[in-house]
Each structure stands twice: as C-alpha cells, then as structure tokens.
XYZ file of C-alpha atoms in Angstrom:
704
model
C 0.000 0.000 0.000
C 1.489 3.346 -1.072
C 2.251 6.126 1.419
C -0.383 8.744 0.749
C -1.612 11.843 2.504
C -5.202 11.654 3.831
C -6.295 14.044 1.089
C -4.684 12.107 -1.796
C -5.863 8.509 -1.641
C -6.755 5.695 -4.001
C -10.043 6.044 -5.861
C -12.025 2.968 -6.952
C -14.985 2.987 -9.341
C -16.771 -0.233 -10.317
C -19.838 -0.964 -12.443
C -21.339 -4.402 -11.678
C -23.113 -5.648 -14.819
C -24.641 -8.571 -16.621
C -22.278 -10.504 -18.923
C -20.438 -8.041 -21.154
C -19.552 -8.800 -24.821
C -16.307 -10.811 -24.599
C -14.648 -9.516 -27.759
C -15.111 -5.919 -26.599
C -14.333 -6.425 -22.908
C -10.665 -5.390 -22.758
C -11.348 -2.372 -24.966
C -14.308 -1.357 -22.793
C -12.263 -1.751 -19.617
C -9.403 0.376 -20.950
C -11.768 3.061 -22.271
C -13.643 3.225 -18.947
C -10.403 3.552 -16.951
C -8.870 6.106 -19.307
C -12.073 8.137 -19.451
C -12.187 8.453 -15.651
C -8.458 9.149 -15.335
C -8.325 11.727 -18.121
C -11.380 13.529 -16.796
C -9.923 13.755 -13.297
C -6.543 14.848 -14.631
C -8.174 17.641 -16.647
C -9.863 18.850 -13.446
C -6.569 18.689 -11.495
C -7.556 15.903 -9.088
C -4.525 13.683 -9.848
C -0.949 13.901 -8.642
C 1.872 13.751 -11.213
C 2.677 10.153 -10.193
C -0.886 8.810 -9.897
C -1.154 5.239 -11.217
C -4.193 4.035 -13.179
C -5.163 0.343 -13.082
C -7.984 -0.955 -15.279
C -10.009 -4.001 -14.246
C -12.514 -5.872 -16.389
C -14.311 -9.176 -15.991
C -17.382 -10.571 -17.743
C -19.515 -8.916 -15.040
C -17.711 -5.681 -14.176
C -15.771 -2.661 -15.381
C -13.569 -1.001 -12.774
C -10.663 1.372 -12.319
C -8.364 2.112 -9.395
C -6.355 5.354 -9.408
C -3.762 6.143 -6.754
C -3.155 9.588 -5.272
C -6.463 11.198 -6.108
C -7.059 14.496 -4.296
C -10.152 15.007 -2.148
C -10.264 18.609 -3.330
C -8.704 20.118 -6.421
C -6.197 22.941 -5.780
C -7.228 26.591 -5.815
C -6.417 28.162 -9.175
C -5.160 31.682 -9.932
C -7.172 33.100 -12.828
C -6.635 36.265 -14.866
C -9.764 36.917 -16.882
C -10.108 39.386 -19.705
C -13.140 41.630 -19.289
C -13.542 43.996 -22.277
C -11.393 46.404 -24.304
C -11.130 49.765 -22.518
C -12.818 51.491 -25.458
C -15.892 49.291 -24.967
C -15.840 49.178 -21.160
C -15.759 52.952 -20.629
C -17.789 55.725 -22.218
C -16.268 58.984 -23.418
C -16.440 60.395 -19.882
C -14.580 57.409 -18.384
C -17.649 55.845 -16.769
C -18.445 52.088 -16.880
C -20.724 51.106 -19.752
C -23.676 48.740 -19.780
C -21.666 46.055 -21.670
C -19.098 46.042 -18.851
C -21.794 45.682 -16.200
C -23.330 42.825 -18.197
C -19.944 41.101 -18.555
C -19.188 41.358 -14.824
C -22.619 39.987 -13.927
C -22.204 37.069 -16.324
C -18.866 36.153 -14.699
C -20.350 36.406 -11.220
C -18.657 39.674 -10.195
C -21.491 42.269 -10.353
C -20.057 44.416 -7.551
C -16.578 44.960 -8.970
C -15.458 48.531 -9.506
C -13.167 49.938 -12.171
C -10.508 50.331 -9.498
C -10.579 46.551 -8.925
C -9.614 45.856 -12.528
C -6.184 45.754 -14.117
C -5.717 47.927 -17.203
C -3.114 46.450 -19.546
C -2.007 46.437 -23.143
C -3.718 43.713 -25.178
C -2.234 43.640 -28.660
C -2.700 47.059 -30.213
C -5.411 48.118 -27.745
C -5.867 48.273 -23.978
C -8.211 45.954 -22.094
C -9.441 45.414 -18.553
C -8.444 42.202 -16.738
C -9.508 40.776 -13.378
C -7.246 38.472 -11.375
C -8.736 36.253 -8.683
C -8.396 32.848 -7.086
C -10.964 30.188 -7.946
C -11.449 27.773 -5.045
C -10.946 24.066 -5.716
C -13.911 21.724 -6.017
C -14.718 18.619 -3.987
C -14.030 15.224 -5.569
C -17.700 14.271 -5.394
C -18.602 17.343 -7.446
C -15.829 16.851 -9.980
C -16.209 13.084 -10.329
C -19.935 13.062 -11.153
C -19.607 14.738 -14.600
C -16.400 12.776 -15.268
C -18.206 9.466 -14.690
C -21.146 10.440 -16.874
C -18.831 11.590 -19.666
C -16.623 8.468 -19.464
C -19.635 6.158 -19.720
C -21.133 8.174 -22.578
C -17.895 7.848 -24.571
C -17.421 4.097 -24.155
C -16.924 2.328 -27.521
C -20.297 0.568 -27.437
C -21.509 -0.342 -30.944
C -25.086 -0.907 -29.808
C -26.754 0.238 -26.586
C -29.233 -1.946 -24.730
C -32.357 -0.380 -23.230
C -33.578 -1.966 -20.012
C -35.933 -1.127 -17.145
C -34.614 -0.784 -13.612
C -36.585 -2.227 -10.666
C -37.839 1.294 -9.899
C -39.358 1.497 -13.395
C -36.772 3.850 -14.908
C -35.640 2.957 -18.432
C -31.909 3.394 -19.002
C -29.348 2.440 -21.654
C -25.985 0.701 -21.407
C -24.168 -2.132 -23.173
C -25.675 -4.550 -20.583
C -27.846 -4.024 -17.476
C -25.900 -2.501 -14.559
C -26.756 -3.720 -11.046
C -24.533 -1.655 -8.764
C -22.147 1.283 -8.656
C -19.177 1.216 -6.281
C -17.236 4.435 -5.599
C -14.614 4.657 -2.843
C -12.023 7.325 -2.102
C -9.852 5.850 0.578
C -12.284 4.237 3.013
C -15.100 6.712 2.257
C -17.926 6.294 -0.244
C -18.033 9.046 -2.885
C -21.699 10.013 -3.393
C -22.449 9.510 -7.109
C -25.369 8.430 -9.244
C -25.475 6.696 -12.622
C -28.115 4.813 -14.604
C -30.558 5.130 -11.716
C -28.054 3.748 -9.183
C -26.579 5.400 -6.096
C -22.967 4.602 -5.252
C -21.953 2.342 -2.363
C -19.094 0.103 -1.288
C -20.485 -3.373 -2.006
C -19.803 -5.719 -4.920
C -20.605 -9.282 -5.951
C -18.267 -12.209 -6.393
C -18.387 -15.171 -8.781
C -21.899 -16.146 -9.830
C -21.426 -19.779 -8.690
C -18.209 -20.064 -6.659
C -19.032 -17.325 -4.123
C -21.987 -17.387 -1.734
C -23.977 -15.061 -3.983
C -24.209 -12.330 -1.348
C -22.820 -8.795 -1.799
C -19.788 -7.958 0.309
C -18.195 -4.622 1.174
C -14.819 -3.384 -0.048
C -13.137 -1.711 2.940
C -10.545 0.223 0.933
C -9.688 0.506 -2.800
C -6.215 -0.960 -2.215
C -7.901 -4.190 -1.057
C -10.202 -4.507 -4.091
C -8.348 -7.080 -6.211
C -7.320 -9.204 -3.218
C -10.839 -9.246 -1.683
C -12.427 -10.175 -5.014
C -9.996 -13.048 -5.412
C -10.176 -14.376 -1.841
C -13.796 -13.689 -0.966
C -15.439 -13.517 -4.371
C -13.432 -16.075 -6.427
C -12.934 -13.460 -9.142
C -9.646 -12.511 -10.823
C -10.298 -8.829 -11.506
C -7.413 -8.201 -13.924
C -8.026 -9.398 -17.479
C -4.267 -9.654 -18.061
C -3.828 -11.764 -14.920
C -6.639 -14.101 -16.044
C -5.065 -14.396 -19.483
C -1.655 -15.292 -18.087
C -3.234 -17.768 -15.651
C -4.964 -19.459 -18.604
C -1.702 -19.549 -20.567
C 0.173 -21.138 -17.652
C -2.552 -23.732 -17.046
C -2.724 -24.638 -20.742
C 1.026 -25.197 -20.910
C 0.943 -27.298 -17.753
C -1.924 -29.483 -19.032
C -0.340 -29.858 -22.485
C 2.677 -31.633 -21.061
C 4.940 -32.816 -23.884
C 2.428 -31.680 -26.517
C 2.237 -28.261 -28.121
C -0.823 -26.143 -27.352
C -2.195 -23.881 -30.096
C -3.139 -20.654 -28.337
C -3.562 -17.631 -30.615
C -3.473 -14.379 -28.659
C -6.921 -13.396 -29.955
C -8.387 -16.655 -28.616
C -6.648 -16.191 -25.257
C -8.058 -12.660 -25.032
C -11.569 -13.826 -25.855
C -11.556 -16.765 -23.429
C -10.128 -14.558 -20.657
C -13.129 -12.281 -21.234
C -15.570 -15.199 -20.783
C -14.476 -16.325 -17.316
C -13.886 -14.742 -13.914
C -12.116 -17.748 -12.342
C -10.376 -19.696 -15.140
C -9.797 -23.427 -14.773
C -8.400 -25.620 -17.580
C -9.663 -29.197 -18.161
C -8.658 -31.871 -20.668
C -11.143 -33.383 -23.133
C -10.921 -35.893 -26.014
C -12.554 -36.738 -29.338
C -12.536 -39.947 -31.380
C -9.414 -40.705 -33.440
C -11.509 -41.291 -36.565
C -11.824 -37.511 -36.957
C -8.062 -37.253 -37.464
C -8.594 -38.372 -41.071
C -9.961 -34.848 -41.728
C -7.384 -32.135 -42.544
C -6.278 -30.895 -39.164
C -6.720 -27.235 -40.137
C -10.482 -27.904 -40.357
C -10.631 -29.491 -36.919
C -8.460 -26.815 -35.337
C -10.520 -24.009 -36.831
C -13.859 -25.457 -35.752
C -12.561 -25.995 -32.201
C -11.149 -22.481 -31.971
C -13.878 -20.569 -33.789
C -17.042 -22.348 -32.732
C -16.150 -23.721 -29.307
C -13.248 -21.561 -28.027
C -11.211 -24.716 -27.358
C -7.420 -25.106 -27.501
C -6.118 -27.812 -29.835
C -2.977 -29.826 -29.117
C -0.342 -31.163 -31.508
C 2.622 -33.459 -31.006
C 6.192 -32.239 -31.394
C 5.970 -32.779 -35.170
C 2.874 -30.576 -35.439
C 0.344 -33.413 -35.912
C -3.033 -32.855 -34.258
C -3.795 -34.894 -31.154
C -7.227 -36.258 -30.280
C -7.172 -34.481 -26.946
C -7.907 -30.789 -26.483
C -8.144 -28.289 -23.640
C -11.062 -26.172 -22.486
C -11.247 -23.182 -20.136
C -14.095 -23.357 -17.647
C -15.527 -20.750 -15.284
C -16.082 -23.440 -12.669
C -13.636 -25.138 -10.319
C -14.669 -28.584 -9.110
C -13.045 -31.723 -7.743
C -15.050 -33.814 -10.208
C -15.031 -32.146 -13.643
C -16.491 -35.209 -15.412
C -19.794 -33.470 -16.150
C -18.012 -30.420 -17.573
C -15.628 -32.568 -19.642
C -18.391 -34.853 -20.881
C -20.602 -31.933 -21.845
C -17.883 -30.277 -23.893
C -16.978 -33.540 -25.609
C -20.630 -34.022 -26.591
C -20.812 -30.461 -27.921
C -17.697 -30.695 -30.110
C -18.556 -34.068 -31.673
C -21.282 -32.772 -34.058
C -18.966 -29.964 -35.175
C -16.211 -32.403 -36.030
C -18.739 -34.675 -37.742
C -19.827 -31.756 -39.923
C -16.219 -31.078 -40.903
C -15.711 -34.750 -41.777
C -18.903 -34.769 -43.849
C -17.931 -31.612 -45.760
C -14.477 -33.032 -46.499
C -15.814 -36.374 -47.765
C -18.458 -34.688 -49.926
C -16.021 -32.177 -51.413
C -13.629 -34.922 -52.486
C -16.311 -36.425 -54.714
C -15.944 -33.529 -57.195
C -12.627 -32.464 -58.684
C -11.464 -28.870 -58.527
C -11.433 -28.719 -62.315
C -15.110 -29.693 -62.480
C -15.950 -26.691 -60.290
C -14.300 -24.126 -62.577
C -17.364 -23.388 -64.786
C -19.318 -22.473 -61.653
C -16.913 -19.569 -61.016
C -18.844 -17.809 -63.789
C -21.718 -17.494 -61.281
C -19.551 -15.695 -58.697
C -19.198 -11.943 -59.270
C -15.707 -10.630 -58.549
C -16.566 -6.978 -59.239
C -19.309 -5.603 -61.463
C -16.723 -3.635 -63.463
C -14.195 -6.464 -63.646
C -16.432 -9.461 -64.247
C -16.746 -12.840 -62.554
C -14.275 -15.007 -60.668
C -13.981 -17.129 -63.813
C -12.909 -14.101 -65.851
C -10.472 -13.128 -63.135
C -9.083 -16.683 -63.046
C -8.504 -16.526 -66.802
C -6.640 -13.214 -66.425
C -4.465 -14.523 -63.592
C -3.726 -17.675 -65.609
C -2.518 -15.606 -68.594
C -0.414 -13.414 -66.338
C 1.117 -16.369 -64.464
C 2.184 -17.865 -67.789
C 3.783 -14.588 -68.876
C 5.730 -14.236 -65.608
C 6.857 -17.878 -65.751
C 8.240 -17.301 -69.263
C 10.228 -14.290 -68.086
C 11.738 -16.361 -65.266
C 12.277 -19.528 -67.271
C 9.936 -21.509 -65.000
C 7.530 -24.250 -66.103
C 4.770 -22.331 -67.885
C 2.279 -25.213 -67.907
C 2.566 -25.695 -64.136
C 2.192 -21.947 -63.552
C -0.932 -21.761 -65.706
C -2.440 -24.901 -64.136
C -1.742 -23.589 -60.624
C -3.433 -20.280 -61.439
C -6.376 -22.015 -63.107
C -7.195 -24.079 -60.005
C -6.192 -21.536 -57.325
C -9.724 -20.224 -56.659
C -11.720 -23.403 -57.331
C -11.975 -24.299 -53.640
C -14.135 -21.200 -53.082
C -17.030 -23.349 -54.308
C -16.484 -26.211 -51.837
C -18.693 -26.904 -48.825
C -15.748 -26.704 -46.435
C -14.669 -23.226 -47.546
C -18.316 -22.170 -47.574
C -18.474 -23.105 -43.883
C -14.982 -21.845 -43.016
C -13.849 -19.064 -45.425
C -10.568 -18.875 -43.496
C -9.616 -22.230 -45.065
C -9.612 -20.990 -48.664
C -6.410 -22.056 -50.328
C -5.603 -24.566 -47.610
C -8.475 -26.790 -48.719
C -7.533 -26.224 -52.351
C -4.177 -27.846 -51.653
C -5.812 -30.895 -50.046
C -8.353 -31.306 -52.830
C -5.742 -30.830 -55.599
C -3.639 -33.589 -54.053
C -6.739 -35.762 -53.874
C -7.278 -35.066 -57.601
C -3.731 -36.198 -58.406
C -2.447 -32.765 -59.441
C 1.278 -31.972 -59.473
C 2.518 -31.083 -55.960
C 3.576 -27.570 -57.010
C 0.122 -26.992 -58.499
C -1.477 -28.227 -55.283
C 0.715 -26.012 -53.100
C -0.010 -23.004 -55.313
C -3.645 -23.111 -54.151
C -2.538 -22.068 -50.665
C 0.788 -20.387 -51.425
C -0.650 -17.868 -53.875
C -2.248 -16.058 -50.915
C 1.186 -15.558 -49.326
C 2.357 -13.361 -47.772
C -0.987 -12.876 -46.033
C 0.318 -10.483 -43.376
C 3.474 -8.683 -42.274
C 6.221 -11.205 -41.620
C 4.336 -14.098 -43.244
C 6.351 -16.691 -45.189
C 6.733 -16.333 -48.948
C 5.705 -19.122 -51.375
C 8.152 -22.032 -51.231
C 7.756 -23.250 -54.837
C 8.363 -21.643 -58.223
C 4.756 -22.246 -59.238
C 3.376 -20.835 -56.003
C 5.624 -17.790 -56.375
C 4.508 -17.066 -59.942
C 0.803 -17.506 -59.145
C 1.143 -15.303 -56.044
C 2.746 -12.551 -58.133
C 0.088 -12.886 -60.833
C -2.795 -12.849 -58.354
C -1.540 -9.714 -56.569
C -0.542 -7.823 -59.712
C -3.891 -8.546 -61.380
C -5.645 -7.216 -58.284
C -3.490 -4.074 -58.113
C -3.886 -3.151 -61.772
C -7.543 -4.188 -62.040
C -8.825 -2.474 -58.920
C -6.716 0.640 -59.549
C -8.020 0.853 -63.125
C -11.590 1.303 -61.892
C -10.622 4.080 -59.492
C -10.685 2.154 -56.220
C -7.120 2.839 -55.098
C -6.501 3.300 -51.341
C -7.519 6.637 -49.836
C -6.410 7.668 -46.365
C -6.982 4.757 -44.022
C -9.413 3.026 -46.385
C -8.086 0.112 -48.402
C -10.992 -2.343 -48.841
C -9.168 -4.456 -51.437
C -5.931 -4.647 -49.390
C -3.894 -3.094 -52.201
C -1.201 -1.964 -49.750
C -0.758 -5.565 -48.598
C -0.701 -6.849 -52.185
C 1.902 -4.278 -53.263
C 4.060 -5.027 -50.247
C 3.780 -8.752 -50.976
C 4.960 -8.249 -54.563
C 7.930 -6.154 -53.432
C 8.896 -8.687 -50.780
C 8.896 -11.494 -53.346
C 10.976 -9.487 -55.818
C 13.491 -8.436 -53.164
C 13.738 -11.536 -50.963
C 13.632 -14.057 -53.804
C 15.957 -11.792 -55.847
C 13.820 -12.168 -58.957
C 15.361 -10.618 -62.103
C 12.120 -8.927 -63.124
C 11.477 -5.322 -64.052
C 8.508 -3.649 -62.379
C 7.576 -2.035 -65.698
C 7.564 -5.424 -67.458
C 5.400 -7.004 -64.750
C 2.873 -4.169 -64.818
C 2.820 -4.185 -68.628
C 2.049 -7.921 -68.521
C -0.653 -7.293 -65.899
C -2.246 -4.506 -67.927
C -2.086 -6.730 -71.007
C -4.480 -9.321 -69.569
C -7.208 -6.658 -69.545
C -6.785 -6.006 -73.282
C -10.242 -7.382 -74.097
C -11.913 -4.693 -71.949
C -12.600 -1.610 -74.067
C -13.044 0.695 -71.061
C -9.794 -0.372 -69.358
C -7.684 2.600 -68.172
C -4.015 1.689 -67.778
C -2.893 2.696 -64.236
C 0.618 1.241 -64.385
C 2.501 4.498 -63.712
C 0.504 5.176 -60.544
C 0.751 1.545 -59.423
C 4.527 1.555 -59.975
C 4.936 4.639 -57.761
C 2.626 3.064 -55.173
C 4.709 -0.131 -55.105
C 7.982 1.769 -54.702
C 6.443 3.705 -51.830
C 5.581 0.429 -50.109
C 9.179 -0.662 -50.685
C 10.386 2.490 -48.922
C 8.425 1.527 -45.825
C 9.621 -2.083 -46.004
C 13.284 -1.049 -46.167
C 12.929 1.448 -43.327
C 11.334 -1.265 -41.207
C 14.478 -3.323 -41.831
C 16.620 -0.671 -40.189
C 17.849 1.403 -43.133
C 17.688 5.161 -42.613
C 15.418 7.379 -44.751
C 18.474 8.990 -46.399
C 19.974 5.594 -47.245
C 16.675 4.388 -48.694
C 16.273 7.543 -50.775
C 19.840 7.221 -52.067
C 18.900 3.870 -53.609
C 15.285 4.561 -54.625
C 15.624 8.167 -55.793
C 16.539 6.900 -59.262
C 13.257 4.911 -59.440
C 14.933 1.546 -60.131
C 12.948 -0.783 -62.348
C 14.559 -3.896 -60.888
C 14.769 -4.231 -57.125
C 16.316 -7.686 -56.723
C 19.626 -6.152 -55.593
C 18.189 -3.233 -53.611
C 19.211 -4.666 -50.224
C 22.774 -5.228 -51.432
C 22.903 -1.636 -52.694
C 21.624 -0.374 -49.355
C 24.216 -2.374 -47.445
C 26.881 -0.832 -49.704
C 25.498 2.645 -49.047
C 25.569 1.958 -45.301
C 29.179 0.843 -45.536
C 30.091 3.890 -47.641
C 28.330 6.266 -45.243
C 30.578 5.023 -42.433
C 33.729 6.113 -44.322
C 35.338 9.446 -43.314
C 35.312 10.503 -46.997
C 31.567 9.953 -47.475
C 30.246 13.289 -46.187
C 32.571 15.309 -48.438
C 31.820 13.195 -51.517
C 28.062 13.263 -50.852
C 28.121 17.046 -50.579
C 30.216 17.311 -53.758
C 27.858 14.980 -55.589
C 24.919 17.144 -54.570
C 26.756 20.222 -55.837
C 27.606 18.483 -59.127
C 23.960 17.441 -59.611
C 22.788 21.035 -59.121
C 25.382 22.384 -61.589
C 24.494 19.808 -64.241
C 20.765 20.385 -63.807
C 21.181 24.135 -64.368
C 23.289 23.569 -67.489
C 21.468 20.760 -69.280
C 21.531 22.517 -72.670
C 25.252 23.305 -72.483
C 25.973 19.767 -71.335
C 24.134 18.346 -74.340
C 26.568 20.208 -76.602
C 29.674 19.508 -74.534
C 30.514 16.051 -75.861
C 33.405 14.173 -74.261
C 36.281 15.624 -72.259
C 39.102 17.108 -74.338
C 42.311 16.641 -72.282
C 44.029 19.456 -74.219
C 41.529 21.958 -72.764
C 42.359 21.078 -69.169
C 44.287 24.097 -67.787
C 44.297 24.123 -63.973
C 46.379 21.563 -62.150
C 43.339 20.545 -60.037
C 41.209 19.667 -63.046
C 44.056 17.785 -64.699
C 44.585 15.771 -61.538
C 40.835 15.030 -61.166
C 40.614 13.907 -64.784
C 43.622 11.597 -64.325
C 42.130 10.150 -61.139
C 38.776 9.558 -62.849
C 40.540 7.770 -65.721
C 42.429 5.621 -63.226
C 39.478 4.801 -60.955
C 36.840 4.274 -63.676
C 37.965 0.705 -64.621
C 38.017 -0.310 -60.942
C 34.504 1.069 -60.408
C 33.188 -0.658 -63.560
C 34.744 -3.990 -62.649
C 33.408 -3.935 -59.085
C 29.930 -2.943 -60.281
C 29.785 -5.641 -62.952
C 30.586 -8.388 -60.441
C 27.892 -7.042 -58.106
C 30.364 -5.743 -55.526
C 28.414 -2.595 -54.695
C 30.356 -1.975 -51.498
C 33.635 -2.164 -53.431
C 32.203 0.193 -56.070
C 31.447 2.904 -53.525
C 34.622 2.362 -51.484
C 36.694 2.851 -54.643
C 35.142 6.295 -55.026
C 36.598 7.305 -51.655
C 39.968 7.669 -53.415
C 38.610 10.730 -55.245
C 37.753 12.872 -52.236
C 40.891 15.025 -52.136
C 40.908 15.573 -55.893
C 37.182 16.488 -55.931
C 37.654 18.921 -53.046
C 40.661 20.503 -54.762
C 38.723 20.854 -58.013
C 35.922 22.825 -56.391
C 38.386 24.917 -54.392
C 40.646 25.853 -57.325
C 38.586 25.585 -60.536
C 35.891 27.924 -61.827
C 33.473 25.556 -63.546
C 31.409 28.299 -65.182
C 34.337 29.900 -66.987
C 33.641 32.689 -69.484
C 35.317 30.670 -72.231
C 32.524 28.412 -73.558
C 34.927 25.636 -74.555
C 36.521 25.554 -71.100
C 33.110 25.645 -69.405
C 31.656 22.819 -71.504
C 34.800 20.723 -71.031
C 34.537 21.060 -67.257
C 30.830 20.239 -67.363
C 31.669 17.097 -69.366
C 34.217 16.094 -66.705
C 31.645 16.588 -63.946
C 29.105 14.545 -65.924
C 31.521 11.589 -66.118
C 32.200 11.902 -62.403
C 28.473 12.154 -61.607
C 27.609 8.995 -63.582
C 30.417 7.075 -61.918
C 29.465 8.229 -58.426
C 25.786 7.312 -58.858
C 25.966 3.850 -60.401
C 25.019 2.147 -57.123
C 22.955 4.920 -55.570
C 22.437 8.658 -55.569
C 24.931 9.396 -52.807
C 23.968 13.076 -52.811
C 20.920 11.980 -50.765
C 23.288 11.157 -47.902
C 23.986 14.885 -47.609
C 20.282 15.739 -47.249
C-alpha cells in the first residue's frame, strides 16, 4: 500500500453488470479507466505520479487510481473583461456592456478600481485576477463518470428497465455502482443507481451475497479471496496460458493471442480441463478441426512435437470442481457434431474435382466492373504464364496452378470456413492427383498474407502469387478504387508489399515495368480499361520504402537507392548495405556534398551539357582539373569492374579515393568559366564523375 496523505488517496470505481460482450471487454475496460483518469486529470484531481489500473471481468468494469485528491487545488485566474474602449464611455464611466460582462462572470459588484488595465495587442483591455477555489471530488467526479460512460466504444446500446421502473441504456444491465475514495464512499449516481461500497463475487463459486470493499487498495485481493474473481483481465489471461502449458505436457498447445483474449473475457475464475474426441476424426485435414474448435467452441487444440493434431484438447471453464467429469463430458458431446460436420464436408467435397468446379466460377461476381471469378481466373492464368516465361519456370505448371487456385471457393468446407480458402484447395488438388507444385499453389498464392508471413516455397506458387496480386493491383486501380487515407478495402497496400517482398527476398530478375505491362495486357479485351501502371509503380515503390525502413535502413539511405526509381529491385538490399558501408567512411560526407553540388550544376546547365561532348584533355588548364581527370581515368575501370561483379560496397569504397581531388577541383577551378569551350569541357568532366558516383545509388541523398 502506497504512502499517501489523507487528502490524496486511491479512488475505486466499479460498475457491476450482466455478462459483457467478450470480444469488446478489454477495450471497454481500458476506455472506462482512461475516461475516468483523463477527466480527473483535466480537473486537477490527480498527482503527477498517480497510477491508473484498469479491471474488467465478464460482469464488471472497474478502475483504481492512486493519489487522487479530495479537493482540487485553488487556481489563480486572470480573466479578460472587455477592451477599454468598450468598457468605458467617453467620460470614463463604466458602460452597460461592462456591467453585463461582470454579472455574467459572477462579479457584479466589482469597480473599475478593482480591474487591471493592460495592453492587449494594439489596444488596452481590462483584466480581473482572482483565485478560484478548488472543487470537492464528489462534485468533480460526477460529470467525469457520466462523460466516461457516454464515450465508451459501445456499438449498440441496450435499453432496459430498472426495478424502480426507470428505463436506461448501457451495453448490458448494470446492477450496482461502487465508488470509494480511501475508506469513504463518494456520493455519485449513474443509470438510476446510487454509489456504495459493495460488490458481488463469482456467480457460482461465491456465496452469492454482496460484500463490502473496505478500501480501494484491497479490491483485487478481496475479489480473489472472498469472491473467487480474478479482476485483472491480463492476470486471467496469463493464468490461462500457464494452465494450458501445464496441461499440455509434452504436446504443443495452439493458443492464438486473440483466442486467449476472448476466453479470458468469458471467465472470472479460469480453470483448464482436458477433453478428447474420437481418433476417426483425425482423417480430416487438421486445419479444419483446429478451426472449428477455436472458432465455434473456443477450445485449444494440441499437436505433437511434429505438429500433428492430437485427439485431446483443452477447455477453459468458469467453474472449479473436484469432479469435472460433467463439464468434460458436456464439452466432448458439444464438439462431436462440429467435427462430424467437418468430416462430412471433407468427404463430400472430395467427390468432385477442382477442375469440375471451374465453370461455376462464372456465377460468382468478382466486381461488377471487372467481371466474374472465372474471368479473373482466366486473367491470372494468362499473367502467371507470362511471368513464368520471363523467369524460365515451367509455364504449364504456372498456368495450371493459377487455373485451379480459386476453385476451392465453391467447396462446402470453404463455404463453412472461409478462413480455409487455399488450404483446402491444396488438399483437394492432391486428392485429384495434381502436381505437388500446383497443389501447393492453391494455398501459397495467398502468401504473404500479413506482415512477416512466409513467402511461397515453390516456383509455381511464387509465380501464381505474383500474378494474383498484380492482377488485383492493376484491375482495382483501373476502376478508381485505389486506397484513400486509411481506407483500403481491397488490401492493395498488402498486395503491393507482398509483390515487393517477393521481388526483393527471392531476388527475382524482373522489371517492375515489365510485370505491370504484362498485368495490364491481360485486360486487353476490356474496351473501357484505363491503364494505371505508372501510378501503381509509384505506389509499389512507396511500399518498398516503408519495407526497407522497417528493416533498419535510414530514410536517407533508402532515398539514395530509390531516388533513381529503379525498375529492378532484386539487388536493392545489397545496394543499401553498400550505401551503409560507404556512409561510415570518413570521406563519405565530403563526396556526398560534392555529388549534390555536381547534380545542381548539371541540372542548371542541361543545354550546355548536351553540346559539350566528351572531355578534351588538351583543354584542361588548372592543375586541379588535370589531376581530377587523371584520377577519374584511373578509378573508372576499378569502379566498372566492381559494379559488374555485383560488388556494390567495393564500387562505392573505390570512389573514396577521389575525395581530395574532388575537393581541390571545387576549391581551385571555376566551372562556369567565361570561355565556352573551357566551361563545356569542365561540365563534361563533372558529368563523367556524376555517372560514376551514382551507379550504385544517388549518394547526394546522404547529404540531405
């Protein structure tokens, strides 16, 4: 318990409710706590080191805040009254507007002598300085509570009638309001309830009678010991995690964070039990069984060390008992029909091949401006073949993989569990005897599905994934549905990022312009098609910028490589690593600044440069320009050789030899000489130097 003065003690607010929506519980709890804390902070009731703790269970929202003042501090206020010209008449007497202003502020008896006359911009105004007394916590907390509840992220309010006949609205019926400051009840009212100090424990594990909380600092402990309720959602979640791991033993427990969060929001006293199902269900693809257990029943599946599903699973109960047989048996009976449905869907789906389902894609609208899923499949198939040809991959496998990739959308299993699209396609393609790469393409063409997801493992899967994403980008963009602000309903940002990841990480020797031209080409039968490839190319490079920054490269380093809008990006990481290495050299800053200066000179003299031709050594006059020219001639073959063998770091490090000569040139040589021949010759020398310095990246960006 913290050392606190009697006037700054812990505040506890709790709403006791009916069962709250589990998926929204943590968000509701955080919003309730933050709303109370922010409101009190704005009214100066909190100390600088006050600590806010949010509590949420299926039947309560609560917050405890340490060091809350009983009375807010007095506040010195300097209020502007009116400009002097408005407040006084021509004889210097107070005007009616001034009297009205003073009355409105609650100071009707103030005299002119009580006011401060001070400059206010270009005019003079009257000001009044006074001390506003602090307010009591009970007065300040009432509007804070009402405002915090009103702003809770509740998608749909529930209207209900209180026992006294009053109709009120909240996410679920509220039965009691607890409000304690230290050991004293704070008088508040909300939703027809008056505040008190009592709360309820677990619906079944406690005695069902309200009990009093003596002090806010005892809240969590009393709920746990007397009420069999773990008040902290995070503590319940971690208790569930620990129990699951203990029960799993040598097996692996599948516990997605979202499922842990949801289950923690369903129980107040979590207890984990082990259940089983019949081994015959293991003949069904395990993804189906896992998904039905997680989605429909909120169960935790188990696998062996090799990742194979076990016929035992774990459940989280809200009841603790020495004999859980009834709980276990009930859950086993509930899950059996679900698993039977999955087995039935799988057996029925296998009776029809994926190929036989293709004509039915003509009945599924993809987009009213882009046709059906069958038309889209035909476009993706054409595009996959074109990309495979560019890479020298098996074109027939690529086209077959693309042709079958969406066929599982018409299966019963995917109809029941849309999350299994692609996964089921792989199982059914194998059942149909398709080539393994074709089968894998059904699932791999969706990859990467999210940030950090694996890329396709096969050539066919890679090509179909590229084709699928590029067709989406070009098609959706062409009808004007590109992302705007936070809205991206067709996930074009994810698709573009996926394409760039595949090009970069798989080091594919493909030009972005060629890929987008191929993608636009598959829409050639559509008369109204508007080619968006330039915009899509810029969009993809922008996604690449973010990807590279996330990998630890600085904005200047990224711009140095991408400023030239590279068409191929398979070596972009290697170029960035070279730029990083170059930037660490002592010569880099000087060369980057010189390169920036050269770029500006050349840009301003584009016409003269076009007429300059090559460097004429006989026109070199100053010793500094002769020396720079000789150094460029000497270094050029080294730079070319390093670049051709892909040694980008060596290319840039070789340039470091030129620093002294470049510095001397700019110190001693007047580039813009009056003699046109001299000027053009020097511009030609700088142009050679500029091209050599920027083969790997635009190093002038390092000077930005």
